[in-house]
mmCIF file of C-alpha atoms in Angstrom:
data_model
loop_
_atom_site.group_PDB
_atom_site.id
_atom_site.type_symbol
_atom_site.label_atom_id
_atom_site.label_comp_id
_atom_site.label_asym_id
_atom_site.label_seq_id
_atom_site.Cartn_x
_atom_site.Cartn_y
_atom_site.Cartn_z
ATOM 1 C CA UNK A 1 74.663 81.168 94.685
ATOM 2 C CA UNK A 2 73.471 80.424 98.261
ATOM 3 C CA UNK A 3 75.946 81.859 100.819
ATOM 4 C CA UNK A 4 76.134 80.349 104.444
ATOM 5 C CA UNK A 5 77.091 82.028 107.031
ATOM 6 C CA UNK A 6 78.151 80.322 110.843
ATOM 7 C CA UNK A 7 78.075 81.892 114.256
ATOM 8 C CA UNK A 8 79.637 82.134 116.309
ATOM 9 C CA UNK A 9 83.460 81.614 114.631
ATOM 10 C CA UNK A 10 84.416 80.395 118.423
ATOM 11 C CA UNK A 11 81.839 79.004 121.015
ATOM 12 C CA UNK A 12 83.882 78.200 124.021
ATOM 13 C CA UNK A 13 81.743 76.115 126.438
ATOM 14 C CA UNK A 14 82.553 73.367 129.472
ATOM 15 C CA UNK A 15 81.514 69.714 129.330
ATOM 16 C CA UNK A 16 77.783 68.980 130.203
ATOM 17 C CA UNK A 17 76.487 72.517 128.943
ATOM 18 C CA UNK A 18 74.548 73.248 125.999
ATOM 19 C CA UNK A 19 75.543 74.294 122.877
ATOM 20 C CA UNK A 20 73.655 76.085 119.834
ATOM 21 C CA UNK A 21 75.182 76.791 116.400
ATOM 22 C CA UNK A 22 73.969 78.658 113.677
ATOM 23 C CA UNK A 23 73.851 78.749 110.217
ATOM 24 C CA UNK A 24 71.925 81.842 108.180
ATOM 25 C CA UNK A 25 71.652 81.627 104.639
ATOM 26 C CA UNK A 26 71.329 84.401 102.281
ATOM 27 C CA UNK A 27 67.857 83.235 100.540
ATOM 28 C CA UNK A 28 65.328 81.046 102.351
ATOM 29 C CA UNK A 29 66.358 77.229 101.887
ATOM 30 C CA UNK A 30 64.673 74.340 101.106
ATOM 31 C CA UNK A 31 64.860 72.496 104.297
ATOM 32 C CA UNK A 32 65.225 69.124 103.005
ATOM 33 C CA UNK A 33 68.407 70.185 101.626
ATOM 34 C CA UNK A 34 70.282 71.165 104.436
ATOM 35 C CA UNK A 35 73.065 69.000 106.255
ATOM 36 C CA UNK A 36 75.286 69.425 109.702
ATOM 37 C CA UNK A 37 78.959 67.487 109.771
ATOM 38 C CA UNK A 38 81.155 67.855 112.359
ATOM 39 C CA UNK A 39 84.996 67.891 111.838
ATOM 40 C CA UNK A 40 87.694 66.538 114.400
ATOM 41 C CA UNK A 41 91.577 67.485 114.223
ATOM 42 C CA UNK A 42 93.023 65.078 111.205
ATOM 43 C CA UNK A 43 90.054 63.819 110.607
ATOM 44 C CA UNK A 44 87.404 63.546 107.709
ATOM 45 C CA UNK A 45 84.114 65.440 108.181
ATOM 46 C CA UNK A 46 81.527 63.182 109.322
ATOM 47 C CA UNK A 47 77.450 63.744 108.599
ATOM 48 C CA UNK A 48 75.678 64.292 111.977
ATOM 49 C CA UNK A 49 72.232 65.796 111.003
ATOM 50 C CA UNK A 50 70.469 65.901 107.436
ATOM 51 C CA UNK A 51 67.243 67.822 106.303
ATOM 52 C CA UNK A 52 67.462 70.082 109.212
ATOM 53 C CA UNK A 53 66.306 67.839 111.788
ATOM 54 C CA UNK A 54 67.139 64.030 110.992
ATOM 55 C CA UNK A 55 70.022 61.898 112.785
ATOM 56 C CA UNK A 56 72.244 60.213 110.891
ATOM 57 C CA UNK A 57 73.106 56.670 112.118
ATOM 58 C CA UNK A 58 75.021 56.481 115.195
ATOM 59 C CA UNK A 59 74.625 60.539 115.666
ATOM 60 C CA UNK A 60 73.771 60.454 119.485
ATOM 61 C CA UNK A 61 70.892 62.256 120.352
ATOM 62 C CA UNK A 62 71.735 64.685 122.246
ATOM 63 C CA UNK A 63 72.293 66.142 118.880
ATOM 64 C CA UNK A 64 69.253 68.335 117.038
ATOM 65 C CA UNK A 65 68.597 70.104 114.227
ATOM 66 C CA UNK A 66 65.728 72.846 113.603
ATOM 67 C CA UNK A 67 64.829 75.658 111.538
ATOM 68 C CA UNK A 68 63.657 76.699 108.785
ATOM 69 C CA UNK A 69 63.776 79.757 105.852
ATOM 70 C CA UNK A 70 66.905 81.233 106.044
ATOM 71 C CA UNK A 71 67.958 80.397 110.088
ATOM 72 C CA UNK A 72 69.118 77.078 111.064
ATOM 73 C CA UNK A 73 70.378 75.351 114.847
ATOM 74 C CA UNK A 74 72.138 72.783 115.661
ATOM 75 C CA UNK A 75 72.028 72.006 119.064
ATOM 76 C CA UNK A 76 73.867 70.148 121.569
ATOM 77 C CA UNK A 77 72.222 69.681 124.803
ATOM 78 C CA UNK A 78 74.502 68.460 127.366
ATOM 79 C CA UNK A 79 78.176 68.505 125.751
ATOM 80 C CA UNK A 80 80.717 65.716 125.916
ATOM 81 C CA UNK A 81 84.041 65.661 125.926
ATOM 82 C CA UNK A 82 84.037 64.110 122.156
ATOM 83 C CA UNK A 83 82.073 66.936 121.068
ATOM 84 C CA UNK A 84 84.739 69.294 121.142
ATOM 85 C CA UNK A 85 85.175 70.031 117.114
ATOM 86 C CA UNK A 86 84.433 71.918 114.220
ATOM 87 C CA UNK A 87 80.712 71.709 112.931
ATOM 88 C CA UNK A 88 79.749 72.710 109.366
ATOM 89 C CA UNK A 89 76.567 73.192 108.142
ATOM 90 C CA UNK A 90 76.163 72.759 104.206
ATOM 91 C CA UNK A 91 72.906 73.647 101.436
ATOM 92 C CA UNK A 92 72.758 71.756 98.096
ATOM 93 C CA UNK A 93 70.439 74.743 95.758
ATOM 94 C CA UNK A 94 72.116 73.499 93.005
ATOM 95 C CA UNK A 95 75.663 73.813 93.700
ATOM 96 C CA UNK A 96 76.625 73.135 97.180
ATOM 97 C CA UNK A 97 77.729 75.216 99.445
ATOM 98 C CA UNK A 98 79.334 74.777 102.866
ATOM 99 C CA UNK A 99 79.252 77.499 105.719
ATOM 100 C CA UNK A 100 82.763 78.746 107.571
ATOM 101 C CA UNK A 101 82.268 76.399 109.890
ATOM 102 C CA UNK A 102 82.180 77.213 114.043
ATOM 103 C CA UNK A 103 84.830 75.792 116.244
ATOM 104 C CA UNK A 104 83.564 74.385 119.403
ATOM 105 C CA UNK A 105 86.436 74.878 121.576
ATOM 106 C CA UNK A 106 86.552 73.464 125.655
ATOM 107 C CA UNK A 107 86.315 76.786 127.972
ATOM 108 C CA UNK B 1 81.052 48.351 104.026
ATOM 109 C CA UNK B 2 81.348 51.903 102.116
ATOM 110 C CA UNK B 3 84.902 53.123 101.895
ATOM 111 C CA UNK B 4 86.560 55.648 99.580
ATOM 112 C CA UNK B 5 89.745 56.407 98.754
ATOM 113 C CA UNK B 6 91.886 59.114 97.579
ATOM 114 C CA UNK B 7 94.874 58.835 95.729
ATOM 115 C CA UNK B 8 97.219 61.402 93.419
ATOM 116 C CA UNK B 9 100.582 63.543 93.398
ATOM 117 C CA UNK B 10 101.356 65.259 96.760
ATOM 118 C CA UNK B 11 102.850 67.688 95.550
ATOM 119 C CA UNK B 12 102.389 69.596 92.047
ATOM 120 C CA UNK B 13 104.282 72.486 90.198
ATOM 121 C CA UNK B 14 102.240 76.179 90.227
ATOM 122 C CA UNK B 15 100.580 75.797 85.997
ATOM 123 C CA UNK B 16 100.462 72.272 86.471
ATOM 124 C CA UNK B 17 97.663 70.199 86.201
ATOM 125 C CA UNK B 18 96.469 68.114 88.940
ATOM 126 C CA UNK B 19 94.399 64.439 88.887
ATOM 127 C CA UNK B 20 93.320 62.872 91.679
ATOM 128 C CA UNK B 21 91.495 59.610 91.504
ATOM 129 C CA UNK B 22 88.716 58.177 94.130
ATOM 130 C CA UNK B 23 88.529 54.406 94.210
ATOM 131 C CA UNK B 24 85.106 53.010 96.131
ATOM 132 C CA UNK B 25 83.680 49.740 97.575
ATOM 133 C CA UNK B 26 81.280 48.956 98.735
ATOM 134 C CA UNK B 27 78.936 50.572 96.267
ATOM 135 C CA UNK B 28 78.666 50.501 92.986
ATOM 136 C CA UNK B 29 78.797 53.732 91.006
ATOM 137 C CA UNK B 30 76.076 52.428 88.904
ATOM 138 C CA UNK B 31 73.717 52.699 91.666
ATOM 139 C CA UNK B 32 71.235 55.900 91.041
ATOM 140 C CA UNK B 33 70.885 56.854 94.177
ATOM 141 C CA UNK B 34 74.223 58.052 94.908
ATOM 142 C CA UNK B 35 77.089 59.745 93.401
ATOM 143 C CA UNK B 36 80.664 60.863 94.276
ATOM 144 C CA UNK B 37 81.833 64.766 94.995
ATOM 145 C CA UNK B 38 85.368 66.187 95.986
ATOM 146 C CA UNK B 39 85.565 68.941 98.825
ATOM 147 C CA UNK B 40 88.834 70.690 99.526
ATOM 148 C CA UNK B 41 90.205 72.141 102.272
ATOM 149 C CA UNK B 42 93.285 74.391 102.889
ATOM 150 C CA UNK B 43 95.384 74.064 106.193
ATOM 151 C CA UNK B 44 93.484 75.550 108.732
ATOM 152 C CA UNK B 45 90.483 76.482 106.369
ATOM 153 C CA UNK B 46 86.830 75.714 105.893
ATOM 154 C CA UNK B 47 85.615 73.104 103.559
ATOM 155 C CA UNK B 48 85.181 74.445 99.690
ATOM 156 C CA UNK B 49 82.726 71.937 97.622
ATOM 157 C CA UNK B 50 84.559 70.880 94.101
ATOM 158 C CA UNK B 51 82.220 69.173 92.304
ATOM 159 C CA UNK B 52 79.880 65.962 92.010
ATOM 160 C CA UNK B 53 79.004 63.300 89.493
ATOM 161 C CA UNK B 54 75.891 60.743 89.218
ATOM 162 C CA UNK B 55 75.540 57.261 87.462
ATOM 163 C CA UNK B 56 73.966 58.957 84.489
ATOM 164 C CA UNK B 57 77.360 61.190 84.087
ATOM 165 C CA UNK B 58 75.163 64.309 85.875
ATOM 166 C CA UNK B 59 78.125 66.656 87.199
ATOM 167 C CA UNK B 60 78.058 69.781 88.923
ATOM 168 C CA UNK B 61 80.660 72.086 89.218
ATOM 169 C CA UNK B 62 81.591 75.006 91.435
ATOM 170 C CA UNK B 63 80.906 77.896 89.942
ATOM 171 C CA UNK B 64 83.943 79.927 90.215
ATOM 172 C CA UNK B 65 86.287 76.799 89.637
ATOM 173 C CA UNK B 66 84.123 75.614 86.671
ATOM 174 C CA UNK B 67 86.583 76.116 83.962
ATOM 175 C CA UNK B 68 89.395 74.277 85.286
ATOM 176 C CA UNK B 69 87.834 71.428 86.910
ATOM 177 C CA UNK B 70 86.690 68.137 85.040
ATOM 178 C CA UNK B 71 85.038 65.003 86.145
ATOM 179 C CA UNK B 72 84.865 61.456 84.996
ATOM 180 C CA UNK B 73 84.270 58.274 85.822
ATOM 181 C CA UNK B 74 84.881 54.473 85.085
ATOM 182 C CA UNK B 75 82.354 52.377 86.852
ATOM 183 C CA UNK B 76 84.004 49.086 85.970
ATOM 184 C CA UNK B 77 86.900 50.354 87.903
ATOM 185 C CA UNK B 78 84.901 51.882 91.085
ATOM 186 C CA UNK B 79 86.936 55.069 90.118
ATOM 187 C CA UNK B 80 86.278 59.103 89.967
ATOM 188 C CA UNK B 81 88.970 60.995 88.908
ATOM 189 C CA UNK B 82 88.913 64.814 89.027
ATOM 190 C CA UNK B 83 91.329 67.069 87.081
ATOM 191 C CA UNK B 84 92.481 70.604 87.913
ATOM 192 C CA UNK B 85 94.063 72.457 85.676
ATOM 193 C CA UNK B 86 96.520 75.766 86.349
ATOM 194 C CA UNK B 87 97.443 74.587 89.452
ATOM 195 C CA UNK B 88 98.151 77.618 91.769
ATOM 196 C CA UNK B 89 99.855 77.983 95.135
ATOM 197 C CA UNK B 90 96.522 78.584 96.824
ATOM 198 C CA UNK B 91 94.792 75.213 95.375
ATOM 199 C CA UNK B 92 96.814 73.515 98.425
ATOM 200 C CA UNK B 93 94.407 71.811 100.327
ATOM 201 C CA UNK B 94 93.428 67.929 101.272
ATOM 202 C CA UNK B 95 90.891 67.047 99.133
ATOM 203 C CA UNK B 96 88.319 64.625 99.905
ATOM 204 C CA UNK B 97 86.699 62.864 98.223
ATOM 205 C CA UNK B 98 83.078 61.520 99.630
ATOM 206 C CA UNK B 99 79.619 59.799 98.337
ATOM 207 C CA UNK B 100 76.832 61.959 97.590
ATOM 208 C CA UNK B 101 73.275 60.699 98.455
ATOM 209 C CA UNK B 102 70.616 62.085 95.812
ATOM 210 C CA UNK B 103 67.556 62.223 98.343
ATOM 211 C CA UNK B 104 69.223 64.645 100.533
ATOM 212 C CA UNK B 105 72.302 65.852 98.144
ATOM 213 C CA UNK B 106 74.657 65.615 101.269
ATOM 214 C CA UNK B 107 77.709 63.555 101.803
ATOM 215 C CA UNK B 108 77.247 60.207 104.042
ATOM 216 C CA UNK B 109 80.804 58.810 103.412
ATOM 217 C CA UNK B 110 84.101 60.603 103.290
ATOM 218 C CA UNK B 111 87.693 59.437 102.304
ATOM 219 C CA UNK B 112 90.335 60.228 104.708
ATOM 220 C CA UNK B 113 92.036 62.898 102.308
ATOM 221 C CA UNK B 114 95.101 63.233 100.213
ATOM 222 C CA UNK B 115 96.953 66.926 101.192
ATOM 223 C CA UNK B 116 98.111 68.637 97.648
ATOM 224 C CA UNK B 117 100.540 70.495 97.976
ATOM 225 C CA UNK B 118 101.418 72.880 94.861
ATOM 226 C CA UNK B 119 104.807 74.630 95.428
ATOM 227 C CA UNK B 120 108.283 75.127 92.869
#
């Protein structure tokens, strides 16, 4: 079973920086296969990025995906205020797996 | 418009067994190219994949849950319901339940979540 692992736990950043999360898995990945969400206080998570690189609808773009193998980014180029969450990546190799997720917090 | 929805007990007895039913509209659970998972999540935790299930009745479990989990589905209905069996104090969580989309086996719509409680 594919294990995911997200760093940093804790990114604390300011508004209009950038941001880059990552997501390692423990055997390369196919790429079409793997999916950011990001997850607000109360809230259901919502799909922001699938096969590595490809917006979902009404995902601004200042959101990106990249990699490939076993490393994986999600970037954020200039943060908003509304960007302030917790962002999971997640791998279907069969079963699916979800990483611990990284919690962008407002420095 | 895509919605789900959870709905179940909020709060179960530890050795109890738990179902939990997802109603949908907006699709029909007919429809090949899409299916419907559940994804937990205890307080303050990261989000633990269940399992999923397809038109054609293809499910997939987790692994280490396998044995107490089941699946089904009545498509006439627009309704999953997932059963957990041996209900432990650490199976609190919200569980969601959300639509699966074949091409990229990811989930494009969540329900809000129904927190489970299980407690004496």
């Amino acid at each position: 079973e594919i294990v995911l692992t997200q760093s940093p736990g804790t990114l604390s950043l300011s508004p209009g920086e950038r941001a880059t999360l990552s997501c390692r898995a423990s055997q390369s990945l196919d790429s079409n296969y793997l999916t950011w969400y990001q997850q607000k206080p109360g809230q259901a998570p919502k799909r922001l990025i699938c096969g590595t690189f490809i917006r979902a609808t009404g995902t601004p773009d200042r959101f990106s995906g990249s990699g490939s193998g076993t490393d994986f980014t999600l970037t954020i180029s200039r943060l908003e205020p509304e960007d302030f969450a917790v962002y999971y990546c997640q791998y279907y190799g069969g079963p699916c797996s979800f990483g611990q997720g990284t919690k962008l917090e407002i420095k | 418009q895509v919605t789900l929805k959870e709905s179940g007990p909020v709060l179960v007895k530890p050795t109890e067994t738990l179902t939990l039913t997802c109603t949908v509209s907006g699709f029909s659970l007919s429809n090949d190219k899409v299916g419907v998972g559940w994804i937990r999540q205890p307080p303050g935790k990261a989000l633990e994949w269940l399992a999923h299930i397809f038109s054609n009745d293809e499910t997939s479990y987790n692994t280490s849950l396998k044995t107490r989990l089941t699946l089904s589905k009545d498509t006439s209905r627009g309704q999953v319901a997932l059963t957990m069996t041996n209900m432990d104090p650490l199976d609190t969580a919200t569980y969601f339940c959300a639509r699966i989309y074949r091409s990229k086996y990811d989930f494009d719509f969540w329900g809000q979540g129904t927190l489970v409680t299980v407690s004496s």
